[in-house]
């Protein structure tokens, strides 16, 4: 039984170190199992996604169906064009980190950038901070434009 627990823990550490859970929050749950001859503790690792990716079409539907969606552009190119109603909290200069404590965790957030890496990092930051309704636009700003949706400048 100790070998099983050790192997489970080793596998989890390997997956975490490799980044396999980059978009997930880990939760460790300990359970006690009892059989007729012995009692043992088994550790299970559960994951919960920190955010959900949406196509530009699904992001548009989210905005249209939920008027209180907070749209966050985490790029430094906000002035060159952004989704209608978006606020700008660039991740690269720490603006997003400064804004997070003042954001309402009960609202719906739609995050995008001009590249995947910053938008994924921003969506993860919101999820790690306890925000429950975080979405990221697949294809980011360009995906939105390619879908033919309006932008503001």
PDB file of C-alpha atoms in Angstrom:
ATOM      1  CA  UNK A   1       0.000   0.000   0.000  1.00  0.00           C
ATOM      2  CA  UNK A   2       2.884   2.405   0.789  1.00  0.00           C
ATOM      3  CA  UNK A   3       4.311   1.684  -2.656  1.00  0.00           C
ATOM      4  CA  UNK A   4       0.960   2.623  -4.249  1.00  0.00           C
ATOM      5  CA  UNK A   5       0.848   5.935  -2.393  1.00  0.00           C
ATOM      6  CA  UNK A   6       4.483   6.646  -3.269  1.00  0.00           C
ATOM      7  CA  UNK A   7       3.932   5.886  -6.960  1.00  0.00           C
ATOM      8  CA  UNK A   8       0.795   8.052  -7.045  1.00  0.00           C
ATOM      9  CA  UNK A   9       2.661  10.950  -5.446  1.00  0.00           C
ATOM     10  CA  UNK A  10       5.639  10.475  -7.763  1.00  0.00           C
ATOM     11  CA  UNK A  11       3.400  10.478 -10.839  1.00  0.00           C
ATOM     12  CA  UNK A  12       1.648  13.644  -9.664  1.00  0.00           C
ATOM     13  CA  UNK A  13       4.928  15.438  -9.040  1.00  0.00           C
ATOM     14  CA  UNK A  14       6.175  14.413 -12.489  1.00  0.00           C
ATOM     15  CA  UNK A  15       3.026  15.705 -14.174  1.00  0.00           C
ATOM     16  CA  UNK A  16       3.145  18.978 -12.275  1.00  0.00           C
ATOM     17  CA  UNK A  17       6.825  19.478 -13.057  1.00  0.00           C
ATOM     18  CA  UNK A  18       6.197  18.831 -16.744  1.00  0.00           C
ATOM     19  CA  UNK A  19       3.464  21.477 -16.868  1.00  0.00           C
ATOM     20  CA  UNK A  20       0.682  19.022 -17.662  1.00  0.00           C
ATOM     21  CA  UNK A  21      -1.548  20.818 -15.178  1.00  0.00           C
ATOM     22  CA  UNK A  22      -0.663  24.361 -16.272  1.00  0.00           C
ATOM     23  CA  UNK A  23      -4.316  25.317 -16.607  1.00  0.00           C
ATOM     24  CA  UNK A  24      -5.644  23.378 -13.662  1.00  0.00           C
ATOM     25  CA  UNK A  25      -5.848  23.803  -9.915  1.00  0.00           C
ATOM     26  CA  UNK A  26      -4.807  20.759  -7.913  1.00  0.00           C
ATOM     27  CA  UNK A  27      -6.742  19.590  -4.911  1.00  0.00           C
ATOM     28  CA  UNK A  28      -5.481  16.765  -2.732  1.00  0.00           C
ATOM     29  CA  UNK A  29      -8.069  14.619  -1.015  1.00  0.00           C
ATOM     30  CA  UNK A  30      -7.201  11.968   1.541  1.00  0.00           C
ATOM     31  CA  UNK A  31      -9.536   9.030   2.026  1.00  0.00           C
ATOM     32  CA  UNK A  32      -9.382   6.262   4.551  1.00  0.00           C
ATOM     33  CA  UNK A  33     -10.161   2.812   3.235  1.00  0.00           C
ATOM     34  CA  UNK A  34     -10.997   0.009   5.601  1.00  0.00           C
ATOM     35  CA  UNK A  35     -11.031  -3.656   4.770  1.00  0.00           C
ATOM     36  CA  UNK A  36     -11.562  -6.620   7.041  1.00  0.00           C
ATOM     37  CA  UNK A  37      -7.820  -6.960   7.642  1.00  0.00           C
ATOM     38  CA  UNK A  38      -6.411  -3.407   7.560  1.00  0.00           C
ATOM     39  CA  UNK A  39      -7.000   0.332   7.306  1.00  0.00           C
ATOM     40  CA  UNK A  40      -5.048   2.508   4.882  1.00  0.00           C
ATOM     41  CA  UNK A  41      -5.057   6.087   3.673  1.00  0.00           C
ATOM     42  CA  UNK A  42      -5.197   6.738  -0.052  1.00  0.00           C
ATOM     43  CA  UNK A  43      -4.375  10.134  -1.520  1.00  0.00           C
ATOM     44  CA  UNK A  44      -6.277  11.185  -4.625  1.00  0.00           C
ATOM     45  CA  UNK A  45      -5.452  14.204  -6.707  1.00  0.00           C
ATOM     46  CA  UNK A  46      -8.378  16.014  -8.298  1.00  0.00           C
ATOM     47  CA  UNK A  47      -8.083  18.820 -10.796  1.00  0.00           C
ATOM     48  CA  UNK A  48     -10.371  21.660 -11.729  1.00  0.00           C
ATOM     49  CA  UNK A  49      -9.879  23.844 -14.799  1.00  0.00           C
ATOM     50  CA  UNK A  50      -8.948  27.435 -13.994  1.00  0.00           C
ATOM     51  CA  UNK A  51     -10.536  28.803 -17.170  1.00  0.00           C
ATOM     52  CA  UNK A  52     -12.311  27.708 -20.324  1.00  0.00           C
ATOM     53  CA  UNK A  53     -11.306  28.442 -23.918  1.00  0.00           C
ATOM     54  CA  UNK A  54     -14.040  29.784 -26.205  1.00  0.00           C
ATOM     55  CA  UNK A  55     -14.115  30.254 -29.955  1.00  0.00           C
ATOM     56  CA  UNK A  56     -14.702  33.821 -31.129  1.00  0.00           C
ATOM     57  CA  UNK A  57     -18.294  32.830 -31.940  1.00  0.00           C
ATOM     58  CA  UNK A  58     -18.882  31.446 -28.439  1.00  0.00           C
ATOM     59  CA  UNK A  59     -17.200  34.497 -26.891  1.00  0.00           C
ATOM     60  CA  UNK A  60     -19.557  36.768 -28.874  1.00  0.00           C
ATOM     61  CA  UNK A  61     -22.539  34.721 -27.692  1.00  0.00           C
ATOM     62  CA  UNK A  62     -21.293  34.974 -24.097  1.00  0.00           C
ATOM     63  CA  UNK A  63     -21.078  38.768 -24.403  1.00  0.00           C
ATOM     64  CA  UNK A  64     -24.490  39.005 -26.086  1.00  0.00           C
ATOM     65  CA  UNK A  65     -26.191  36.795 -23.481  1.00  0.00           C
ATOM     66  CA  UNK A  66     -24.501  38.211 -20.359  1.00  0.00           C
ATOM     67  CA  UNK A  67     -24.383  42.007 -20.396  1.00  0.00           C
ATOM     68  CA  UNK A  68     -22.148  42.120 -17.298  1.00  0.00           C
ATOM     69  CA  UNK A  69     -19.195  40.249 -18.850  1.00  0.00           C
ATOM     70  CA  UNK A  70     -15.906  41.983 -18.063  1.00  0.00           C
ATOM     71  CA  UNK A  71     -13.687  41.866 -21.146  1.00  0.00           C
ATOM     72  CA  UNK A  72      -9.992  42.225 -20.360  1.00  0.00           C
ATOM     73  CA  UNK A  73      -7.380  42.962 -23.015  1.00  0.00           C
ATOM     74  CA  UNK A  74      -4.057  41.961 -21.434  1.00  0.00           C
ATOM     75  CA  UNK A  75      -1.952  43.266 -24.336  1.00  0.00           C
ATOM     76  CA  UNK A  76       0.061  46.441 -24.704  1.00  0.00           C
ATOM     77  CA  UNK A  77      -1.628  47.091 -28.074  1.00  0.00           C
ATOM     78  CA  UNK A  78      -5.028  48.177 -26.735  1.00  0.00           C
ATOM     79  CA  UNK A  79      -4.877  51.540 -28.566  1.00  0.00           C
ATOM     80  CA  UNK A  80      -4.405  49.740 -31.908  1.00  0.00           C
ATOM     81  CA  UNK A  81      -7.783  48.043 -31.533  1.00  0.00           C
ATOM     82  CA  UNK A  82      -9.708  46.076 -28.922  1.00  0.00           C
ATOM     83  CA  UNK A  83     -12.967  44.240 -28.393  1.00  0.00           C
ATOM     84  CA  UNK A  84     -15.899  46.592 -27.746  1.00  0.00           C
ATOM     85  CA  UNK A  85     -16.162  47.492 -24.066  1.00  0.00           C
ATOM     86  CA  UNK A  86     -12.826  45.918 -23.156  1.00  0.00           C
ATOM     87  CA  UNK A  87     -10.683  47.280 -20.348  1.00  0.00           C
ATOM     88  CA  UNK A  88      -6.902  47.169 -20.582  1.00  0.00           C
ATOM     89  CA  UNK A  89      -4.787  45.507 -17.899  1.00  0.00           C
ATOM     90  CA  UNK A  90      -1.513  44.486 -19.600  1.00  0.00           C
ATOM     91  CA  UNK A  91      -0.002  41.416 -18.023  1.00  0.00           C
ATOM     92  CA  UNK A  92       3.544  42.352 -19.040  1.00  0.00           C
ATOM     93  CA  UNK A  93       3.766  45.491 -16.884  1.00  0.00           C
ATOM     94  CA  UNK A  94       2.010  44.134 -13.803  1.00  0.00           C
ATOM     95  CA  UNK A  95      -1.234  46.039 -14.406  1.00  0.00           C
ATOM     96  CA  UNK A  96      -3.304  42.866 -14.257  1.00  0.00           C
ATOM     97  CA  UNK A  97      -1.727  41.853 -10.944  1.00  0.00           C
ATOM     98  CA  UNK A  98      -2.553  45.293  -9.525  1.00  0.00           C
ATOM     99  CA  UNK A  99      -6.143  45.136 -10.819  1.00  0.00           C
ATOM    100  CA  UNK A 100      -6.996  41.630  -9.566  1.00  0.00           C
ATOM    101  CA  UNK A 101      -7.663  42.560  -5.902  1.00  0.00           C
ATOM    102  CA  UNK A 102     -10.248  45.141  -7.004  1.00  0.00           C
ATOM    103  CA  UNK A 103     -12.132  42.837  -9.374  1.00  0.00           C
ATOM    104  CA  UNK A 104     -15.386  41.141  -8.394  1.00  0.00           C
ATOM    105  CA  UNK A 105     -14.783  37.378  -8.291  1.00  0.00           C
ATOM    106  CA  UNK A 106     -18.475  36.686  -8.959  1.00  0.00           C
ATOM    107  CA  UNK A 107     -18.485  38.319 -12.408  1.00  0.00           C
ATOM    108  CA  UNK A 108     -17.786  36.649 -15.741  1.00  0.00           C
ATOM    109  CA  UNK A 109     -14.390  37.484 -17.283  1.00  0.00           C
ATOM    110  CA  UNK A 110     -13.358  37.134 -20.914  1.00  0.00           C
ATOM    111  CA  UNK A 111      -9.603  37.455 -21.444  1.00  0.00           C
ATOM    112  CA  UNK A 112      -7.697  37.943 -24.674  1.00  0.00           C
ATOM    113  CA  UNK A 113      -4.438  39.357 -26.010  1.00  0.00           C
ATOM    114  CA  UNK A 114      -2.592  39.345 -29.328  1.00  0.00           C
ATOM    115  CA  UNK A 115      -0.845  36.079 -28.472  1.00  0.00           C
ATOM    116  CA  UNK A 116      -1.612  32.848 -26.638  1.00  0.00           C
ATOM    117  CA  UNK A 117       1.098  32.956 -23.989  1.00  0.00           C
ATOM    118  CA  UNK A 118      -0.037  36.230 -22.317  1.00  0.00           C
ATOM    119  CA  UNK A 119      -3.746  35.404 -22.504  1.00  0.00           C
ATOM    120  CA  UNK A 120      -3.196  31.923 -21.063  1.00  0.00           C
ATOM    121  CA  UNK A 121      -1.049  33.382 -18.271  1.00  0.00           C
ATOM    122  CA  UNK A 122      -3.705  36.013 -17.516  1.00  0.00           C
ATOM    123  CA  UNK A 123      -6.561  33.487 -17.475  1.00  0.00           C
ATOM    124  CA  UNK A 124      -4.519  31.283 -15.147  1.00  0.00           C
ATOM    125  CA  UNK A 125      -3.808  34.236 -12.828  1.00  0.00           C
ATOM    126  CA  UNK A 126      -7.517  34.979 -12.520  1.00  0.00           C
ATOM    127  CA  UNK A 127      -8.332  31.324 -11.884  1.00  0.00           C
ATOM    128  CA  UNK A 128      -5.570  30.996  -9.298  1.00  0.00           C
ATOM    129  CA  UNK A 129      -6.909  34.116  -7.571  1.00  0.00           C
ATOM    130  CA  UNK A 130     -10.260  32.377  -7.072  1.00  0.00           C
ATOM    131  CA  UNK A 131     -12.294  33.703  -9.996  1.00  0.00           C
ATOM    132  CA  UNK A 132     -14.838  31.050 -10.981  1.00  0.00           C
ATOM    133  CA  UNK A 133     -16.034  32.284 -14.391  1.00  0.00           C
ATOM    134  CA  UNK A 134     -12.969  32.905 -16.547  1.00  0.00           C
ATOM    135  CA  UNK A 135     -12.947  32.440 -20.316  1.00  0.00           C
ATOM    136  CA  UNK A 136     -10.247  32.996 -22.928  1.00  0.00           C
ATOM    137  CA  UNK A 137     -10.785  33.722 -26.619  1.00  0.00           C
ATOM    138  CA  UNK A 138      -9.183  31.097 -28.861  1.00  0.00           C
ATOM    139  CA  UNK A 139      -7.170  32.970 -31.465  1.00  0.00           C
ATOM    140  CA  UNK A 140      -7.266  36.051 -29.256  1.00  0.00           C
ATOM    141  CA  UNK A 141      -7.781  39.460 -30.928  1.00  0.00           C
ATOM    142  CA  UNK A 142      -7.027  38.139 -34.415  1.00  0.00           C
ATOM    143  CA  UNK A 143      -9.542  35.313 -33.980  1.00  0.00           C
ATOM    144  CA  UNK A 144     -12.183  37.907 -33.114  1.00  0.00           C
ATOM    145  CA  UNK A 145     -11.286  40.044 -36.153  1.00  0.00           C
ATOM    146  CA  UNK A 146     -11.171  37.000 -38.457  1.00  0.00           C
ATOM    147  CA  UNK A 147     -14.680  36.070 -37.326  1.00  0.00           C
ATOM    148  CA  UNK A 148     -15.843  39.463 -38.637  1.00  0.00           C
ATOM    149  CA  UNK A 149     -16.779  41.031 -35.308  1.00  0.00           C
ATOM    150  CA  UNK A 150     -16.494  44.737 -34.568  1.00  0.00           C
ATOM    151  CA  UNK A 151     -13.526  46.276 -32.786  1.00  0.00           C
ATOM    152  CA  UNK A 152     -12.981  49.679 -31.216  1.00  0.00           C
ATOM    153  CA  UNK A 153      -9.973  51.968 -31.573  1.00  0.00           C
TER     154      UNK A 153
END
